[in-house]
Short mmCIF file of C-alpha atoms in Angstrom, two decimals:
data_model
loop_
_atom_site.label_atom_id
_atom_site.label_comp_id
_atom_site.label_asym_id
_atom_site.label_seq_id
_atom_site.Cartn_x
_atom_site.Cartn_y
_atom_site.Cartn_z
CA UNK A 1 130.99 160.28 118.25
CA UNK A 2 127.88 159.16 116.39
CA UNK A 3 125.01 157.70 118.65
CA UNK A 4 124.49 155.69 115.67
CA UNK A 5 128.15 153.69 116.35
CA UNK A 6 127.83 154.64 120.27
CA UNK A 7 126.09 150.79 120.55
CA UNK A 8 128.35 149.25 118.34
CA UNK A 9 131.61 146.72 119.14
CA UNK A 10 134.78 148.43 117.45
CA UNK A 11 135.46 145.80 114.91
CA UNK A 12 131.92 147.05 113.75
CA UNK A 13 132.24 150.87 113.88
CA UNK A 14 135.78 150.49 112.18
CA UNK A 15 133.97 149.05 108.92
CA UNK A 16 130.72 151.54 108.92
CA UNK A 17 131.48 154.29 111.09
CA UNK A 18 131.79 157.37 108.67
CA UNK A 19 131.33 155.10 105.89
CA UNK A 20 127.85 155.77 104.74
CA UNK A 21 126.42 154.20 101.13
CA UNK A 22 126.90 156.82 98.62
CA UNK A 23 123.30 158.06 98.35
CA UNK A 24 123.33 158.93 93.99
CA UNK A 25 124.53 155.23 92.93
CA UNK A 26 124.36 153.44 96.26
CA UNK A 27 128.55 152.64 96.11
CA UNK A 28 129.50 150.93 99.67
CA UNK A 29 132.63 152.48 99.73
CA UNK A 30 132.92 156.78 99.60
CA UNK A 31 133.77 158.19 97.25
CA UNK A 32 137.17 159.86 97.28
CA UNK A 33 135.03 163.43 96.18
CA UNK A 34 138.99 164.87 94.31
CA UNK A 35 137.87 168.53 94.31
CA UNK A 36 138.44 172.19 96.14
CA UNK A 37 135.23 173.95 95.21
CA UNK A 38 131.92 173.42 95.50
CA UNK A 39 128.53 174.35 93.61
CA UNK A 40 125.66 176.84 95.39
CA UNK A 41 122.24 176.95 95.56
CA UNK A 42 122.33 180.70 95.95
CA UNK A 43 124.88 182.89 97.33
CA UNK A 44 125.00 180.97 100.38
CA UNK A 45 122.72 177.83 99.72
CA UNK A 46 126.01 175.17 101.10
CA UNK A 47 125.38 171.64 99.41
CA UNK A 48 125.90 169.76 103.38
CA UNK A 49 127.92 172.21 104.57
CA UNK A 50 130.65 172.40 101.59
CA UNK A 51 132.24 175.10 100.36
CA UNK A 52 135.52 174.48 99.50
CA UNK A 53 138.26 171.54 100.80
CA UNK A 54 140.33 173.24 102.99
CA UNK A 55 136.66 173.86 105.72
CA UNK A 56 135.42 170.42 104.39
CA UNK A 57 135.33 167.89 102.05
CA UNK A 58 133.53 164.46 101.86
CA UNK A 59 135.75 161.91 101.80
CA UNK A 60 138.66 163.63 104.72
CA UNK A 61 134.44 164.18 106.73
CA UNK A 62 134.49 159.85 106.61
CA UNK A 63 136.99 159.80 107.51
CA UNK A 64 136.88 161.87 111.16
CA UNK A 65 133.68 161.01 111.88
CA UNK A 66 135.16 156.95 111.63
CA UNK A 67 138.16 158.53 113.98
CA UNK A 68 135.64 160.61 116.11
CA UNK A 69 133.52 156.53 116.46
CA UNK A 70 136.27 154.12 117.41
CA UNK A 71 138.29 156.23 119.51
CA UNK A 72 135.15 157.21 121.86
CA UNK A 73 135.61 160.52 120.96
CA UNK A 74 133.28 163.59 120.01
CA UNK A 75 134.75 165.31 117.43
CA UNK A 76 137.44 164.02 115.02
CA UNK A 77 139.96 165.54 112.60
CA UNK A 78 142.69 164.61 110.11
CA UNK A 79 145.49 165.95 108.72
CA UNK A 80 148.09 166.26 106.35
CA UNK A 81 150.56 164.09 108.42
CA UNK A 82 151.08 163.12 112.16
CA UNK A 83 153.12 166.59 113.45
CA UNK A 84 150.90 168.75 111.19
CA UNK A 85 148.34 167.17 113.99
CA UNK A 86 150.30 167.86 117.10
CA UNK A 87 151.50 171.17 115.56
CA UNK A 88 147.34 172.00 115.34
CA UNK A 89 147.00 171.40 118.75
CA UNK A 90 149.31 173.11 119.90
CA UNK A 91 148.58 175.90 118.81
CA UNK A 92 145.63 175.57 120.14
CA UNK A 93 146.33 174.69 123.44
CA UNK A 94 148.89 177.06 124.30
CA UNK A 95 149.74 180.83 124.58
CA UNK A 96 153.32 182.04 124.81
CA UNK A 97 154.61 181.42 129.35
CA UNK A 98 153.05 178.14 129.54
CA UNK A 99 154.68 174.96 130.23
CA UNK A 100 154.37 171.54 128.98
CA UNK A 101 155.82 168.26 131.02
CA UNK A 102 157.11 165.90 127.61
CA UNK A 103 157.91 162.64 127.89
CA UNK A 104 161.30 161.19 128.44
CA UNK A 105 161.49 158.95 125.74
CA UNK A 106 159.37 160.05 122.98
CA UNK A 107 159.46 160.41 119.71
CA UNK A 108 162.52 162.08 117.90
CA UNK A 109 159.99 164.92 115.64
CA UNK A 110 157.53 164.89 119.16
CA UNK A 111 160.65 166.56 120.95
CA UNK A 112 162.01 168.32 117.72
CA UNK A 113 158.49 169.73 117.48
CA UNK A 114 158.76 171.33 121.42
CA UNK A 115 162.53 171.96 121.42
CA UNK A 116 163.32 173.72 117.75
CA UNK A 117 159.65 175.30 117.24
CA UNK A 118 157.42 175.97 120.41
CA UNK A 119 159.81 176.50 122.16
CA UNK A 120 160.30 180.29 120.39
CA UNK A 121 156.64 181.05 120.69
CA UNK A 122 157.90 181.29 124.43
CA UNK A 123 156.39 177.98 125.78
CA UNK A 124 158.34 176.17 127.99
CA UNK A 125 158.85 172.32 128.86
CA UNK A 126 159.79 169.62 131.21
CA UNK A 127 161.60 165.82 130.49
CA UNK A 128 159.62 163.90 133.20
CA UNK A 129 159.76 160.01 133.00
CA UNK A 130 155.64 159.62 132.46
CA UNK A 131 155.88 155.71 133.94
CA UNK A 132 156.45 157.28 137.16
CA UNK A 133 153.23 159.38 138.44
CA UNK A 134 155.16 160.90 141.06
CA UNK A 135 157.56 162.10 138.10
CA UNK A 136 155.02 164.02 136.17
CA UNK A 137 153.42 165.26 139.64
CA UNK A 138 157.02 166.54 140.31
CA UNK A 139 157.11 168.53 137.25
CA UNK A 140 154.02 169.87 136.76
CA UNK A 141 153.89 173.96 137.64
CA UNK A 142 151.48 176.86 137.85
CA UNK A 143 152.03 177.25 134.37
CA UNK A 144 151.50 173.88 133.33
CA UNK A 145 148.82 173.02 130.33
CA UNK A 146 149.24 170.08 128.86
CA UNK A 147 150.81 166.74 130.26
CA UNK A 148 151.33 164.37 126.86
CA UNK A 149 152.11 160.75 127.62
CA UNK A 150 152.57 158.26 124.36
CA UNK A 151 152.16 155.09 125.69
CA UNK A 152 153.49 152.75 124.28
CA UNK A 153 157.22 155.10 124.03
CA UNK A 154 159.08 155.36 120.99
CA UNK A 155 161.40 153.45 121.00
CA UNK A 156 161.91 152.92 124.17
CA UNK A 157 158.49 151.33 124.93
CA UNK A 158 157.40 152.73 127.72
CA UNK A 159 154.14 152.07 129.75
CA UNK A 160 151.87 155.93 131.12
CA UNK A 161 149.66 154.69 133.36
CA UNK A 162 147.00 156.78 131.99
CA UNK A 163 144.32 156.51 134.22
CA UNK A 164 146.93 157.74 137.08
CA UNK A 165 147.78 160.49 134.68
CA UNK A 166 144.20 161.71 133.44
CA UNK A 167 143.87 162.48 137.39
CA UNK A 168 146.87 164.93 138.30
CA UNK A 169 146.00 167.10 135.18
CA UNK A 170 142.83 167.30 136.27
CA UNK A 171 144.61 167.98 139.84
CA UNK A 172 146.52 170.75 137.17
CA UNK A 173 143.82 172.53 135.55
CA UNK A 174 145.29 170.80 132.57
CA UNK A 175 144.84 168.55 129.53
CA UNK A 176 146.08 165.27 129.24
CA UNK A 177 147.71 164.44 125.50
CA UNK A 178 147.40 161.17 124.82
CA UNK A 179 149.41 159.36 121.28
CA UNK A 180 147.92 156.27 121.25
CA UNK A 181 149.87 155.79 117.28
CA UNK A 182 152.30 151.99 118.53
CA UNK A 183 148.58 151.11 120.20
CA UNK A 184 145.92 152.10 117.45
CA UNK A 185 142.88 152.48 119.38
CA UNK A 186 141.92 148.68 119.45
CA UNK A 187 144.48 148.32 121.41
CA UNK A 188 143.57 150.81 123.60
CA UNK A 189 141.12 153.61 124.65
CA UNK A 190 142.65 156.47 126.70
CA UNK A 191 139.75 158.89 125.98
CA UNK A 192 138.17 156.00 128.30
CA UNK A 193 140.98 156.43 130.90
CA UNK A 194 140.33 160.42 130.86
CA UNK A 195 142.71 162.02 127.98
CA UNK A 196 140.86 164.78 127.32
CA UNK A 197 143.17 164.53 123.46
CA UNK A 198 144.33 161.54 121.43
CA UNK A 199 146.85 161.75 118.30
CA UNK A 200 147.50 159.96 116.11
CA UNK A 201 150.26 159.39 113.18
CA UNK A 202 147.51 157.96 110.86
CA UNK A 203 150.75 156.83 108.55
CA UNK A 204 151.21 154.36 111.09
CA UNK A 205 148.88 151.47 111.97
CA UNK A 206 146.36 153.04 110.81
CA UNK A 207 146.75 153.55 107.28
CA UNK A 208 148.60 150.26 108.11
CA UNK A 209 149.93 149.83 104.68
CA UNK A 210 153.25 152.05 103.82
CA UNK A 211 151.19 154.24 101.64
CA UNK A 212 150.34 156.92 102.71
CA UNK A 213 151.38 160.12 105.55
CA UNK A 214 149.15 160.81 107.73
CA UNK A 215 147.39 162.23 111.36
CA UNK A 216 145.23 162.86 113.21
CA UNK A 217 143.28 164.14 116.00
CA UNK A 218 140.54 163.27 118.63
CA UNK A 219 138.99 164.94 121.14
CA UNK A 220 136.67 163.58 124.18
CA UNK A 221 135.13 167.17 125.06
CA UNK A 222 132.99 168.84 121.59
CA UNK A 223 134.03 172.42 122.61
CA UNK A 224 137.48 171.63 122.41
CA UNK A 225 136.79 169.18 119.05
CA UNK A 226 135.23 173.06 117.40
CA UNK A 227 138.44 175.15 118.64
CA UNK A 228 140.08 172.59 117.36
CA UNK A 229 138.25 172.65 113.85
CA UNK A 230 138.29 176.26 113.79
CA UNK A 231 142.63 176.27 113.90
CA UNK A 232 142.44 172.61 111.73
CA UNK A 233 140.86 175.21 108.97
CA UNK A 234 142.80 178.51 109.75
CA UNK A 235 146.10 176.84 109.80
CA UNK A 236 145.47 174.84 106.58
CA UNK A 237 147.22 171.00 107.21
CA UNK A 238 144.50 169.36 106.31
CA UNK A 239 144.64 165.16 105.03
CA UNK A 240 143.75 165.31 101.15
CA UNK A 241 140.97 163.39 100.14
CA UNK A 242 143.12 160.72 98.50
CA UNK A 243 144.27 160.42 101.60
CA UNK A 244 142.09 160.15 103.14
CA UNK A 245 140.44 157.60 101.21
CA UNK A 246 143.67 155.05 102.28
CA UNK A 247 142.90 155.24 105.72
CA UNK A 248 139.41 154.44 105.95
CA UNK A 249 140.10 152.41 104.28
CA UNK A 250 142.95 150.74 106.55
CA UNK A 251 141.25 151.10 109.12
CA UNK A 252 138.57 148.33 108.05
CA UNK A 253 141.29 145.71 108.65
CA UNK A 254 142.80 147.58 112.16
CA UNK A 255 141.47 144.94 113.95
CA UNK A 256 142.40 141.48 112.23
CA UNK A 257 145.82 143.23 112.20
CA UNK A 258 146.61 144.54 115.09
CA UNK A 259 145.64 140.96 116.35
CA UNK A 260 148.93 139.54 114.11
CA UNK A 261 150.94 141.65 114.57
CA UNK A 262 150.80 141.38 118.76
CA UNK A 263 150.35 137.58 118.26
CA UNK A 264 153.77 137.88 115.78
CA UNK A 265 155.98 140.67 118.50
CA UNK A 266 154.85 139.00 121.63
CA UNK A 267 156.83 135.66 118.95
CA UNK A 268 159.75 137.66 118.34
CA UNK A 269 159.91 139.66 121.51
CA UNK A 270 160.88 135.72 123.63
CA UNK A 271 162.96 134.34 120.74
CA UNK A 272 164.74 137.62 121.62
CA UNK A 273 165.47 137.50 124.88
CA UNK A 274 166.40 134.11 125.15
CA UNK A 275 169.05 135.01 122.64
CA UNK A 276 172.77 134.74 123.32
CA UNK A 277 173.90 138.68 121.46
CA UNK A 278 170.71 140.06 123.26
CA UNK A 279 171.35 142.25 126.60
CA UNK A 280 167.97 143.35 127.17
CA UNK A 281 164.28 143.58 125.43
CA UNK A 282 161.78 146.22 125.22
CA UNK A 283 158.26 144.97 124.78
CA UNK A 284 155.48 145.17 127.37
CA UNK A 285 153.68 141.75 126.50
CA UNK A 286 156.46 140.50 128.79
CA UNK A 287 156.16 139.99 132.24
CA UNK A 288 159.36 140.88 133.30
CA UNK A 289 158.66 144.49 131.39
CA UNK A 290 158.10 147.64 134.07
CA UNK A 291 154.62 148.27 132.70
CA UNK A 292 153.32 144.63 131.88
CA UNK A 293 150.66 144.95 134.34
CA UNK A 294 149.59 148.51 132.97
CA UNK A 295 150.14 147.47 129.90
CA UNK A 296 147.73 143.92 130.42
CA UNK A 297 145.26 146.29 132.66
CA UNK A 298 145.25 149.34 129.48
CA UNK A 299 146.23 147.71 126.11
CA UNK A 300 143.91 144.60 124.53
CA UNK A 301 146.90 143.69 123.32
CA UNK A 302 150.61 144.67 123.26
CA UNK A 303 151.21 145.77 119.97
CA UNK A 304 153.93 144.75 116.83
CA UNK A 305 157.04 147.08 118.47
CA UNK A 306 159.08 145.69 119.49
CA UNK A 307 163.01 147.65 120.39
CA UNK A 308 166.47 145.56 121.97
CA UNK A 309 169.97 145.93 122.45
CA UNK A 310 172.84 144.31 121.45
CA UNK A 311 176.28 143.36 123.05
CA UNK A 312 179.47 145.07 120.89
CA UNK A 313 177.45 148.54 121.01
CA UNK A 314 176.92 151.01 118.75
CA UNK A 315 178.51 149.00 115.20
CA UNK A 316 176.47 145.42 116.39
CA UNK A 317 173.51 147.70 116.36
CA UNK A 318 174.14 149.18 112.61
CA UNK A 319 175.17 146.08 111.92
CA UNK A 320 172.31 143.80 112.50
CA UNK A 321 169.96 145.65 110.75
CA UNK A 322 171.67 145.98 108.26
CA UNK A 323 172.15 142.34 107.32
CA UNK A 324 168.30 141.76 107.81
CA UNK A 325 167.36 140.64 104.37
CA UNK A 326 163.17 139.74 105.52
CA UNK A 327 163.21 143.27 107.46
CA UNK A 328 163.48 145.53 105.57
CA UNK A 329 165.71 148.24 107.11
CA UNK A 330 163.43 151.73 106.55
CA UNK A 331 162.14 154.06 109.57
CA UNK A 332 158.50 154.94 110.28
CA UNK A 333 156.31 151.34 111.55
CA UNK A 334 152.72 149.57 111.70
CA UNK A 335 152.70 148.22 108.10
CA UNK A 336 151.80 144.88 106.79
CA UNK A 337 155.17 144.17 106.14
CA UNK A 338 158.48 144.20 108.31
CA UNK A 339 160.50 146.99 109.05
CA UNK A 340 163.93 147.35 111.18
CA UNK A 341 166.51 150.37 112.40
CA UNK A 342 168.75 151.83 113.97
CA UNK A 343 166.02 154.96 116.11
CA UNK A 344 169.59 156.51 117.42
CA UNK A 345 170.81 157.26 113.48
CA UNK A 346 167.96 157.22 111.67
CA UNK A 347 164.50 158.33 113.18
CA UNK A 348 165.55 159.36 116.66
CA UNK A 349 168.37 161.40 115.34
CA UNK A 350 167.08 164.86 116.32
CA UNK A 351 167.15 164.03 119.93
CA UNK A 352 170.57 163.14 120.03
CA UNK A 353 172.74 165.18 123.06
CA UNK A 354 169.17 166.10 124.31
CA UNK A 355 167.05 164.39 127.50
CA UNK A 356 165.60 161.63 125.35
CA UNK A 357 168.45 160.50 124.20
CA UNK A 358 168.36 157.08 123.14
CA UNK A 359 170.46 154.53 124.46
CA UNK A 360 173.28 153.94 121.09
CA UNK A 361 173.07 149.52 120.98
CA UNK A 362 169.24 149.75 120.38
CA UNK A 363 166.99 148.31 117.54
CA UNK A 364 163.64 149.07 116.65
CA UNK A 365 161.67 146.32 115.54
CA UNK A 366 158.14 146.89 113.85
CA UNK A 367 156.64 143.08 113.02
CA UNK A 368 154.37 142.64 110.18
CA UNK A 369 152.13 139.99 109.29
CA UNK A 370 154.11 137.46 107.86
CA UNK A 371 154.65 134.46 108.96
CA UNK A 372 156.33 134.76 112.35
CA UNK A 373 158.65 131.75 110.85
CA UNK A 374 159.79 133.45 108.41
CA UNK A 375 160.26 136.40 111.03
CA UNK A 376 162.37 134.78 113.36
CA UNK A 377 165.09 132.84 111.29
CA UNK A 378 165.37 136.65 109.96
CA UNK A 379 166.08 138.25 112.83
CA UNK A 380 168.19 134.91 114.17
CA UNK A 381 169.53 135.00 110.82
CA UNK A 382 170.93 139.30 111.08
CA UNK A 383 172.51 138.53 114.93
CA UNK A 384 174.54 135.89 113.60
#
């Protein structure tokens, strides 16, 4: 993180970090450097260190500086997708014979990466309830190199005490990785709580407008950041310049969007708790949520994701999704528009039959920033 922005508030860093005015024209928004290669002033005479856009691109550099600044890390890196970021991280940190602890309610794509790809390299993993530090500690072995956490988790909105698990990781000599996608760095700062690496699907709240796919890694340690950067270049799944520009644009409004997402989601969750056809509401902002106190301690607000279970089982949950009108039926999350989905058949189909299988009667909402009364009315008619 640049010392220039280290003392500024989050809102100021989100707008200004990495966003240096163009030296040639004075443009206040970094240009989209849609370029593959760069003229050299003699052999090895690089201008600003740029030679080929897989290795570095000025637009991507601006985003990566911004990511480090808003997460409080030493190095930020931008990738073509969240899973590309995860792949680079795992291949940097792990060797055959190593062991990883993963959450029992992780994102389906993360589980698929471990179960179908990483395991074939000779890396073992154990599934643990990361909301219970004792369960995490019991899953650690002398081969554990990474403890992986999502908080809030996808789609069950579980909460992990980041500081407590960071202590476990340090004792074990393992790295703590925190997927901060659901919270965003505005609501939660895992590095300040002891995380070694933060992972993001930049597609979600960071981009914020359902128009870009991207991933990010932010390292707390400069040396690890350099190692990740080496693998980023060697493996090549980098963010393109236009995608980097879109995410950088989205981050500028992240604080105001997350405030509205959180306010709307709180109203939605409160309404759902009163609905006769809803059997359970999963939202860390509710006082009855088992992780509420920890979430209140480590988060600024509780985010825009709400999951709930309905009477009538799987078919009833599917029908709720199909009847929604203002909530768009679709995968992904974190855009300004509200989305609804059935995790068991959509985003988490890859975990069916595993220890991470989600309830069949579960519906997941990404609550957008529309007028909340319109959202409430749509859910009420969808529930019938």
